[in-house]
Coordinates of C-alpha atoms in Angstrom, one line a residue:
X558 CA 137.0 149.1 65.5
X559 CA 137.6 151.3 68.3
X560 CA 140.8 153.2 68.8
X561 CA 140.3 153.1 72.5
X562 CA 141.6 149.7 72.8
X563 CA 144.9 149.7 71.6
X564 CA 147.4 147.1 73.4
X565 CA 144.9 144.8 75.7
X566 CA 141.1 143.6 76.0
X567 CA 138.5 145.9 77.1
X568 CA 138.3 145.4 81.0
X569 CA 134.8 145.0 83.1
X570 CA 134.3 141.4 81.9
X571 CA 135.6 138.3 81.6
X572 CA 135.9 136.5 78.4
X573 CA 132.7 134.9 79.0
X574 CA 130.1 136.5 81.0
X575 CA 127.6 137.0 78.8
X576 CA 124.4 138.1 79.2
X577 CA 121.6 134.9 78.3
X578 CA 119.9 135.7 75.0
X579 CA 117.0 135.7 74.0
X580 CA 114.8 135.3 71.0
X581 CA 114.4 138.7 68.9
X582 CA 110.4 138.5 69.7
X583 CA 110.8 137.9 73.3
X584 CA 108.1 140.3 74.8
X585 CA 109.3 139.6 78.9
X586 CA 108.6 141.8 82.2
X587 CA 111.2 144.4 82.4
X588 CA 112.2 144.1 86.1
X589 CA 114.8 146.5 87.9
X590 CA 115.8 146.5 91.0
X591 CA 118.6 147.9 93.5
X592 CA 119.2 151.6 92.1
X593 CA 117.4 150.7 88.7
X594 CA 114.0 150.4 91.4
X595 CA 111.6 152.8 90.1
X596 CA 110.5 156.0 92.0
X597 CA 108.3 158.7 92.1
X598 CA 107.0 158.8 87.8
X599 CA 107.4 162.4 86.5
X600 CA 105.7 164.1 83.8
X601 CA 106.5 165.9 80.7
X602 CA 103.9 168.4 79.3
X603 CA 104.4 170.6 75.8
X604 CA 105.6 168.3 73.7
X605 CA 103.9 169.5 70.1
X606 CA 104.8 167.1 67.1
X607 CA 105.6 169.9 63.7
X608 CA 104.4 166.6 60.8
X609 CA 104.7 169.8 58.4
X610 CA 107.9 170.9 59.5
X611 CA 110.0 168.9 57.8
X612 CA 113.8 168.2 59.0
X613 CA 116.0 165.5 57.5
X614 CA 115.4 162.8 55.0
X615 CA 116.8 158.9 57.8
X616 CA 118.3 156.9 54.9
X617 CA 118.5 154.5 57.4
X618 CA 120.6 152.3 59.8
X619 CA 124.3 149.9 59.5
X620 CA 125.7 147.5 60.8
X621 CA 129.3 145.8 60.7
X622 CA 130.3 142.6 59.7
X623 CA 132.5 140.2 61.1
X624 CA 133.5 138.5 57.9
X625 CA 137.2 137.1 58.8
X626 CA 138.6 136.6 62.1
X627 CA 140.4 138.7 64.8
X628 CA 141.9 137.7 67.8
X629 CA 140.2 137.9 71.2
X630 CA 139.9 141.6 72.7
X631 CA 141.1 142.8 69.3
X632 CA 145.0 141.4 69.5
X633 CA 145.8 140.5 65.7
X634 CA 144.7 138.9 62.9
X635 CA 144.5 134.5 62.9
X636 CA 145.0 132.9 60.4
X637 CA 141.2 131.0 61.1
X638 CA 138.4 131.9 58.8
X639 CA 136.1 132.7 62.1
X640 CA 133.5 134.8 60.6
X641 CA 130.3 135.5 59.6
X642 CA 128.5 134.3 57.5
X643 CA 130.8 131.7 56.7
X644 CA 130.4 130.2 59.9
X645 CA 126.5 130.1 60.4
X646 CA 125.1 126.6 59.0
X647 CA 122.7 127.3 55.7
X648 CA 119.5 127.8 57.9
X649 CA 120.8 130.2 60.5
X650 CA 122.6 132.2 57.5
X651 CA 118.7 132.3 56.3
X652 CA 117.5 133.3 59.9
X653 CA 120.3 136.0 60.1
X654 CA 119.3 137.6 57.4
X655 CA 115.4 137.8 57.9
X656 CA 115.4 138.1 61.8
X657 CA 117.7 140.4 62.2
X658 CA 119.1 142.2 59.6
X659 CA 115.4 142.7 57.7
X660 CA 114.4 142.6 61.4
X661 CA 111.5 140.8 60.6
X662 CA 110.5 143.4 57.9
X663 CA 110.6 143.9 54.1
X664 CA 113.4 146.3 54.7
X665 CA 115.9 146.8 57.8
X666 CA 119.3 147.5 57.9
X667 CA 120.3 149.3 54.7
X668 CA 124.0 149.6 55.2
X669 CA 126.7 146.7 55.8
X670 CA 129.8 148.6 57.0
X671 CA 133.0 146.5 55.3
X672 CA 136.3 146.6 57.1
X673 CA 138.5 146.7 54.3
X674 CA 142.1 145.2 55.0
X675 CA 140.6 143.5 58.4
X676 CA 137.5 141.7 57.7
X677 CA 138.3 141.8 54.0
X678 CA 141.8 141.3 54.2
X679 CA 142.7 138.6 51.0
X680 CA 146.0 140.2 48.6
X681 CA 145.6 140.3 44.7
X682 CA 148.5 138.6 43.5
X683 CA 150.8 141.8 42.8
X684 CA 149.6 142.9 46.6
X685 CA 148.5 146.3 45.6
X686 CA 144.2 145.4 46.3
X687 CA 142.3 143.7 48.4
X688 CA 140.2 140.6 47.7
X689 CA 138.6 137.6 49.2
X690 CA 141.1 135.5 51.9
X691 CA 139.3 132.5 50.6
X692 CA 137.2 131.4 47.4
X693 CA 133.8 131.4 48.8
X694 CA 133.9 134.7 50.8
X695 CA 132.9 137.1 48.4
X696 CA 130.0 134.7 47.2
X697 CA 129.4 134.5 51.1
X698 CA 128.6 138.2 51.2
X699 CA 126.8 139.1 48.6
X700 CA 124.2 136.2 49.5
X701 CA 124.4 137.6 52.6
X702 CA 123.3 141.1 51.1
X703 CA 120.8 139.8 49.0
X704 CA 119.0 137.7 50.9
X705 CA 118.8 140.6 54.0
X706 CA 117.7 143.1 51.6
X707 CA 120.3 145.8 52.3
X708 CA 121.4 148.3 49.9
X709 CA 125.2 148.2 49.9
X710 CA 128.2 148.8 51.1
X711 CA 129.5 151.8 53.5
X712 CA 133.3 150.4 52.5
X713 CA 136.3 151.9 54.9
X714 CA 139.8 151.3 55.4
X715 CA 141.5 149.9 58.4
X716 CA 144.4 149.3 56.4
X717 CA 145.5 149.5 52.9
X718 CA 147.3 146.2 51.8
X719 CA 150.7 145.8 53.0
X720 CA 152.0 146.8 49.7
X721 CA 151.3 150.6 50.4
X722 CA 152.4 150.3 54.9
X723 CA 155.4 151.4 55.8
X724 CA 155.6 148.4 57.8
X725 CA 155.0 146.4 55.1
X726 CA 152.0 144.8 57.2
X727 CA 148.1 145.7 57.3
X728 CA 149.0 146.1 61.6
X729 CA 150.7 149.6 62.4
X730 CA 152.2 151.9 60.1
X731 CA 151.4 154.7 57.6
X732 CA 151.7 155.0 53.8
X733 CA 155.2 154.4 52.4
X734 CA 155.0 157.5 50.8
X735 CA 153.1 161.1 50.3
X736 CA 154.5 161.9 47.0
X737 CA 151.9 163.3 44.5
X738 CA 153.3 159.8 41.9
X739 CA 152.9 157.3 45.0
X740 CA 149.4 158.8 46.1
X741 CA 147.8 158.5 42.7
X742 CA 148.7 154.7 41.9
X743 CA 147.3 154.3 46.3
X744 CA 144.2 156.3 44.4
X745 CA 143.8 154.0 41.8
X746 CA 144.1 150.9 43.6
X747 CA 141.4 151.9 46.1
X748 CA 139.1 152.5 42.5
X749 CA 140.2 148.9 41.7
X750 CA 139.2 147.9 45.2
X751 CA 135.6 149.5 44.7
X752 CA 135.2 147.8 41.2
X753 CA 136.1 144.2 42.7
X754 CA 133.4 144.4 45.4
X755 CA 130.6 145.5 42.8
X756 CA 131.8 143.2 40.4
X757 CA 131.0 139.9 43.2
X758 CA 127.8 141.6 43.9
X759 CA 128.4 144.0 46.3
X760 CA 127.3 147.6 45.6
X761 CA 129.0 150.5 47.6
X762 CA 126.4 152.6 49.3
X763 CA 129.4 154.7 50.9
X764 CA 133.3 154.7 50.6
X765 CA 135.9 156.0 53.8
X766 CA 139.5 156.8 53.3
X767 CA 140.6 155.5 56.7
X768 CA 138.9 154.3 60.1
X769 CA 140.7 156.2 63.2
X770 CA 143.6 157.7 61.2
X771 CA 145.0 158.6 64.3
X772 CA 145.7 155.3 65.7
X773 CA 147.8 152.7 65.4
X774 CA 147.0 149.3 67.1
X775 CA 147.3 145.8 66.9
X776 CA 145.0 144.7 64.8
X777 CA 144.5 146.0 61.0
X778 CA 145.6 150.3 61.1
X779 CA 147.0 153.1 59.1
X780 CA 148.3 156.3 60.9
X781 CA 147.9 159.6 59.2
X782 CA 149.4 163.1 59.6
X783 CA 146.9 165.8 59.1
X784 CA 148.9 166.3 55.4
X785 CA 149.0 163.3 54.5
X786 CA 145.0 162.6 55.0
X787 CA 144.5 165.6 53.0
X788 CA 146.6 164.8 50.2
X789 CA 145.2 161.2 50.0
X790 CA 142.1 162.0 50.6
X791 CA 142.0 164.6 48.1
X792 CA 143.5 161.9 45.0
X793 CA 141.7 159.4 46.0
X794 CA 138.2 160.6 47.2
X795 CA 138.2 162.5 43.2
X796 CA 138.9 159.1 41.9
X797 CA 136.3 157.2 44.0
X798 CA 133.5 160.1 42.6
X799 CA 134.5 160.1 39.1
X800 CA 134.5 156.2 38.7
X801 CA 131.5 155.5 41.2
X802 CA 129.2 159.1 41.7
X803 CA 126.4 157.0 42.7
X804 CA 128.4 156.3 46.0
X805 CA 128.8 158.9 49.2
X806 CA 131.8 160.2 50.4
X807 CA 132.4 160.8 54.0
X808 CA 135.8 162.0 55.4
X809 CA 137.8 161.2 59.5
X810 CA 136.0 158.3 60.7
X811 CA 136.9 159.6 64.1
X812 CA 136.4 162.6 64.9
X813 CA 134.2 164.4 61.9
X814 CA 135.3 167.9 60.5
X815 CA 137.8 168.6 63.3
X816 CA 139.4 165.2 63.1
X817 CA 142.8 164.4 61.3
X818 CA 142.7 166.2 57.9
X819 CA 139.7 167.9 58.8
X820 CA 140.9 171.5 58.8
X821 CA 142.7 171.3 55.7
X822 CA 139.9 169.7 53.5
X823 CA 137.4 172.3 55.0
X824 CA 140.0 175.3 53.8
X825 CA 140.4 173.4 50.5
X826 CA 137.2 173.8 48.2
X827 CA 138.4 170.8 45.9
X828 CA 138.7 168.8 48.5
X829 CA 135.4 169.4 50.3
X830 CA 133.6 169.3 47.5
X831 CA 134.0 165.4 47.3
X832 CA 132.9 165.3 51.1
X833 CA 129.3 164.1 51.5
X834 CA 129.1 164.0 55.3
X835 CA 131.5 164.0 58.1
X836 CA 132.0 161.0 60.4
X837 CA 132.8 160.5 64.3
X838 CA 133.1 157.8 66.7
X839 CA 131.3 158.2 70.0
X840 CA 132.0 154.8 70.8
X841 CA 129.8 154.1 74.3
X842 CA 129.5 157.8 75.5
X843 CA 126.6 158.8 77.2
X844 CA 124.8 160.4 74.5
X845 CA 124.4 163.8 76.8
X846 CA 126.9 165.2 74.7
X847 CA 124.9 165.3 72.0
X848 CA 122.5 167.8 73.4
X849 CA 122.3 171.2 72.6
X850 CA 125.1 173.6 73.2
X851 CA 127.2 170.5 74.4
X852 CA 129.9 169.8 71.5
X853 CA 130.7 170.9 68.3
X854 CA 129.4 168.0 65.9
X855 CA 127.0 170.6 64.5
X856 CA 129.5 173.0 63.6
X857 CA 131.9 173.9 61.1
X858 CA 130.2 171.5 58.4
X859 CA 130.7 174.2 55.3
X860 CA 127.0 172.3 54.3
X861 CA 127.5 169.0 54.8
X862 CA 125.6 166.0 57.1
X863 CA 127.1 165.0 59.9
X864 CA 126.8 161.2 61.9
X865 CA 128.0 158.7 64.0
X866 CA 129.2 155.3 61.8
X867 CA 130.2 153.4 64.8
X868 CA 128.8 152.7 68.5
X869 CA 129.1 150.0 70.9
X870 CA 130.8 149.6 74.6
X871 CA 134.2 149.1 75.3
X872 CA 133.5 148.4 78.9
X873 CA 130.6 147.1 80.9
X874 CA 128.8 146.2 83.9
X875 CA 126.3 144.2 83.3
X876 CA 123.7 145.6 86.2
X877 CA 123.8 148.6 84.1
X878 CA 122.4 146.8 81.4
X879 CA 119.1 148.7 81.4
X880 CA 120.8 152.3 80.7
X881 CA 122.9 150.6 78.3
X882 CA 120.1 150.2 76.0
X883 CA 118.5 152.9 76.7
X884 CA 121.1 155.5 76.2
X885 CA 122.1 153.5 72.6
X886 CA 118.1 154.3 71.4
X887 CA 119.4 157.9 72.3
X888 CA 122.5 157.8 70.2
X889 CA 120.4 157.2 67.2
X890 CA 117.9 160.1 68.4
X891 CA 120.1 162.4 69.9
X892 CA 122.5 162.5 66.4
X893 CA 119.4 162.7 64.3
X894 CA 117.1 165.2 66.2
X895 CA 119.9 167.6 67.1
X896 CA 122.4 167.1 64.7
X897 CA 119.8 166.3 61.6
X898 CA 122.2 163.0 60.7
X899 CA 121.4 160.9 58.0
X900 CA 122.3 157.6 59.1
X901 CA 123.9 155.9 62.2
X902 CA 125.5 152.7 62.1
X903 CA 126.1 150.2 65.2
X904 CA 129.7 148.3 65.1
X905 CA 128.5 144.4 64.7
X906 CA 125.8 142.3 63.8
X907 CA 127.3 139.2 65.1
X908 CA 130.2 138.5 67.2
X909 CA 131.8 135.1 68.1
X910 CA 130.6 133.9 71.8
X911 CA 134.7 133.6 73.2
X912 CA 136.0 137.3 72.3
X913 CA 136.5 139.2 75.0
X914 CA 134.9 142.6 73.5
X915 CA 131.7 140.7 72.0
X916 CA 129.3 141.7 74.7
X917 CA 129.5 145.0 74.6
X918 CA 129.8 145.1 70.3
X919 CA 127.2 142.7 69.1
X920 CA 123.6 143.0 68.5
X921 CA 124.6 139.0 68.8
X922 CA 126.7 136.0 69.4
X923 CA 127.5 132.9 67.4
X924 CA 129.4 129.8 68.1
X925 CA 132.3 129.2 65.8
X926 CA 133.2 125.4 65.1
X927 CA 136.9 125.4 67.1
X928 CA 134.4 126.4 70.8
X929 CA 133.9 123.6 72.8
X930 CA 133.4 125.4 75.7
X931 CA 129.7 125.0 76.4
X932 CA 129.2 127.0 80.0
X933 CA 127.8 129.8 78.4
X934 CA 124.8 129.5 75.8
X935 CA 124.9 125.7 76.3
X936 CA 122.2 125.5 73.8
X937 CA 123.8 127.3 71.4
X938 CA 124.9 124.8 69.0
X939 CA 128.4 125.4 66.9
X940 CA 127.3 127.5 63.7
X941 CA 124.3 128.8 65.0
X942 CA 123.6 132.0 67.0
X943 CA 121.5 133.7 69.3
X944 CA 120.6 137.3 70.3
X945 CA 122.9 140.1 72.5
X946 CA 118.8 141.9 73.7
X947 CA 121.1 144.3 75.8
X948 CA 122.1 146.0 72.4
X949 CA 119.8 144.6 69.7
X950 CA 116.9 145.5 71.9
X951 CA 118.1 149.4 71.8
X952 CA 117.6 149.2 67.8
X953 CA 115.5 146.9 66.6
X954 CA 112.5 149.4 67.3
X955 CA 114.1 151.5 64.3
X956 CA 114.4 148.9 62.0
X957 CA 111.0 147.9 62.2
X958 CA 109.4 151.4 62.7
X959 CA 111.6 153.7 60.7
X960 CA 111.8 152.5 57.1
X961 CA 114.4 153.9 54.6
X962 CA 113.6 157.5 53.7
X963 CA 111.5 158.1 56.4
X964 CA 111.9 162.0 56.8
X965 CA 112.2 163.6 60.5
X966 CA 109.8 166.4 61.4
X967 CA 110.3 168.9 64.2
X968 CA 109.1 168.5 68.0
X969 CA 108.7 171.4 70.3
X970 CA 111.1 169.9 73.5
X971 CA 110.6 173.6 75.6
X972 CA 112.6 171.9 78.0
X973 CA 114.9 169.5 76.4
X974 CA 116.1 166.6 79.0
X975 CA 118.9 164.4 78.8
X976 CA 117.0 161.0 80.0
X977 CA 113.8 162.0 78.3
X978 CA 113.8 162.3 74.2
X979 CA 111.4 162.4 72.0
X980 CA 111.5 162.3 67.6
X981 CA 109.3 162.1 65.1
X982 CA 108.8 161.1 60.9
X983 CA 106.6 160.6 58.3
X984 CA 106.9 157.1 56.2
X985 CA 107.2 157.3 52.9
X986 CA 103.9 155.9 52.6
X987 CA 102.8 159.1 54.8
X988 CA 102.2 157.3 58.0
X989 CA 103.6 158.7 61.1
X990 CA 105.6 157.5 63.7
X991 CA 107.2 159.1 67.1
X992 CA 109.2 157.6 69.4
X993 CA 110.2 158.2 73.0
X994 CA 112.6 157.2 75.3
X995 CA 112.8 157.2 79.3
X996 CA 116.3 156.4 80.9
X997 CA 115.9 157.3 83.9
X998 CA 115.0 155.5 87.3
X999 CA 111.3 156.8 87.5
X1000 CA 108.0 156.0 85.4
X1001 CA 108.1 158.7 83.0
X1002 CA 104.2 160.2 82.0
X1003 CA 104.5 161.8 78.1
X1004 CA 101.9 164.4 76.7
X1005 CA 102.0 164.7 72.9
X1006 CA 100.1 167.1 71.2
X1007 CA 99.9 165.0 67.8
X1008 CA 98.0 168.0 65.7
X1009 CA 94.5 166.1 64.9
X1010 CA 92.3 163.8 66.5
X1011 CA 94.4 160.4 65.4
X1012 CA 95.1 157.0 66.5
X1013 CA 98.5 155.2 67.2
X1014 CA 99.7 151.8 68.2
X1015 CA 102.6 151.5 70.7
X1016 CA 105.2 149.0 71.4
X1017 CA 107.9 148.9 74.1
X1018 CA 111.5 148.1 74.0
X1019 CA 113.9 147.5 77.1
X1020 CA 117.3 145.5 78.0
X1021 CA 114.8 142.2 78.1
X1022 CA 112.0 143.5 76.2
X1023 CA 111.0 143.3 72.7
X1024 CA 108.4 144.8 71.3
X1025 CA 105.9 144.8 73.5
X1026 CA 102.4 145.8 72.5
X1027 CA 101.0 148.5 74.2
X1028 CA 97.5 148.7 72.2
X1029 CA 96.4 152.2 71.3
X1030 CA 96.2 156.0 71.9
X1031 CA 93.8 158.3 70.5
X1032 CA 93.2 162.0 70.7
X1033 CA 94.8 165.0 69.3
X1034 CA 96.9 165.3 72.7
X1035 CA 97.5 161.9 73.5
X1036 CA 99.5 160.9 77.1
X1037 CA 101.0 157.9 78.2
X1038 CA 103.3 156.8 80.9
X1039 CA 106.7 154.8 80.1
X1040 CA 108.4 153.1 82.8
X1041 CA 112.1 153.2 83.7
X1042 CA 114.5 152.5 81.1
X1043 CA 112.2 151.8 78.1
X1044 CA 111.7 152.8 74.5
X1045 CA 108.5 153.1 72.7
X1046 CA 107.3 153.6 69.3
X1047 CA 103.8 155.1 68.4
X1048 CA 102.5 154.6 65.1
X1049 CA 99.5 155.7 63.2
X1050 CA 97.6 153.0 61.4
X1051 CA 95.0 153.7 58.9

């Protein structure tokens, strides 16, 4: 969740203005207008794709799961089991998982980000662990899993059970204690937490000490000192690898290697040896700053990957819509061609159509069975759900064109632009595939020098666009032109 909002709603919308959905196939007219009207189309020359220069191997994308309830605009933690997929009726659980998280593919998402201690909040009888809040959660998720093909697991704390707050509560607080005795029983719970989850079925892909450990707020947090991250990340993190070395380790959850803890795990060779990768939240920044020479996220990693494990929008206006989803395509680009990242994970797949913040964090809505209120999505009948295009448009190219190990290659970019990106892989299968983006407000004409006379099939994306077929390019320089605010996938077909 984000640490921005803290104490009210995210403002720029009203509880329910929502942008109409539509289906995840919808192929419509992208149409702007006012300062989104197109202008004079530019053109970009040079680009050379490097399919022997090989960069990163893209595990693939994540996604967060609502699975309990929270209150509107992220204000405390009902009672109500509003969640998915608990909520969706049998069929749309089915439809969930094969539309959008396999995207319509053998293979989509591979990572379900778990909220331990918010969306998994359920106490074990003594209070030290977490479990399911009700008996058919657990059996919930891992069908969930199962049937959408993903791998496992990133697991992360919001809040250790209220057996281990100071405040005795999973809202607010820190741990009751950083005494070496205290912080290895904490450690061992957390290993007991792991082993309930793959014992119902749930394997863990990755495990996070804490989301935001700088924040309190009032929904599910625990604060942490730059010691007292260390020290528990240190115990518990050695734990986690010794019981579970299958799973990855990433430390901060906010802001990387220079985030809470940061500096003392990197001067701590113990400690960073348990550190697979280091995690941030850019939650809704313009993804500029990911550009070369423009932050740090690159540096100070002492060898280890680096990402971004949540994005969405805290605030919105909806006739920016267009270079909302644009400039999310170029999260996932800009992290991964600049900063050679892994993985990137969006916050939710599924958000409940009367919270205030669901617009700007869902890919999509669904109706719980307490909404009545039928102005908006008045065909969206209780338990079912439809599609949020402004942000599942802006990934669903990746799913379907990027599969799991795909491994990046290098682009020459002699003039690297902030509204203009381009990256390329190779498919395990040894296909190829590049991508390119154009957020500005002008037609945008790309010239790829692809290496060998070849042949490759585009689609195009947009805020109300959905993979569009563009039919085919062939040459060993091949040139198109994108309009305003699109993303397009080329890919080679044998």
């Amino acid at each position: 969740m984000p640490s921005e909002v803290h104490e009210k709603p995210p403002t720029g919308l009203s509880r329910r203005t929502f942008i109409a959905g539509t289906t995840g196939a919808a192929a419509t007219a992208l149409v702007l207008a006012g300062p989104y009207a197109p202008v004079r189309a530019a053109t970009g020359s040079d680009y050379v794709i490097r399919w022997n220069r090989a960069r990163q191997t893209i595990l693939g994308l994540g996604f967060e799961i609502q699975s309990d309830s929270i209150g509107s605009g992220n204000n405390g933690l009902p009672d109500a089991f509003t969640s998915v997929p608990h909520d969706l009726v049998p069929s749309e659980r089915d439809r969930f998982c094969t539309e959008m998280l396999r995207a319509g593919t053998s293979r989509g998402f591979r990572y379900c980000r778990l909220a331990m201690g918010l969306y998994l909040r359920g106490l074990s009888d003594d209070g030290r662990n977490v479990v399911g809040r009700w008996p058919e959660q657990m059996d919930e998720l891992r069908s969930m899993i199962a049937k959408g093909k993903v791998e496992g697991m990133s697991v992360e704390y919001w809040s250790p059970t209220p057996y281990w707050k100071s405040t005795d509560s999973y809202i607010r607080g820190t741990l009751k204690s950083d005494s070496q005795e205290f912080l290895s029983e904490f450690a061992d719970a957390l290993v007991q937490d792991v082993r309930y989850l793959e014992e119902h079925g749930l394997p863990v892909s990755w495990w996070g000490l804490q989301n935001e450990p700088d924040y309190q707020t009032p929904y599910s947090s625990c604060a942490y000192t730059d010691d007292l991250y260390h020290k528990a990340f240190r115990t518990a993190a050695s734990r986690i690898r010794s019981q579970f070395p299958s799973a990855r380790i990433h430390a901060n959850s906010y802001g990387g290697q220079y985030g809470i803890g940061g500096a003392r795990i990197r001067g701590d060779d113990d400690a960073l040896a348990l550190v697979d990768a280091w995690t941030w939240h850019r939650i809704g920044t313009n993804t500029d700053e990911q550009l070369p020479g423009r932050g740090r996220f690159s540096q100070d990693l002492e060898g280890r990957d680096v990402y971004n494990n949540e994005f969405e929008y805290l605030t919105w206006d909806v006739s920016r819509r267009p270079w909302y989803t644009v400039n999310t395509a170029q999260s996932i680009m800009n992290w991964m061609t600049f900063h050679d990242s892994p993985t990137w994970i969006w916050l939710h797949a599924l958000k409940p159509t009367y919270n205030s913040e669901s617009l700007g964090y869902s890919l999509g809505f669904w109706r719980p069975w307490d909404d009545d209120d039928m102005t908006h999505f008045p065909d969206l009948a209780k338990g079912h759900w439809t599609w949020n295009p402004m942000n599942w448009n802006a990934v669903a190219g990746f799913l379907r064109h990027m599969p799991w190990d795909s491994v990046r290659v290098e682009v020459d970019e002699p003039n690297v632009d902030g509204d203009h990106r381009i990256m390329a892989w190779r498919h395990p299968n040894g296909s190829r595939t590049f991508a390119v983006t154009n957020r500005g407000t002008a037609p945008f004409t790309f010239q790829v020098d692809v290496g060998s006379e070849s042949t490759f099939h585009g689609s195009r994306y947009a805020h109300d666009l959905n993979d569009a077929s563009l039919g085919a390019v062939t040459g060993s320089t091949v040139e198109f032109e994108v309009p305003a605010y699109s993303i397009e996938f080329w890919t080679e077909k044998s």
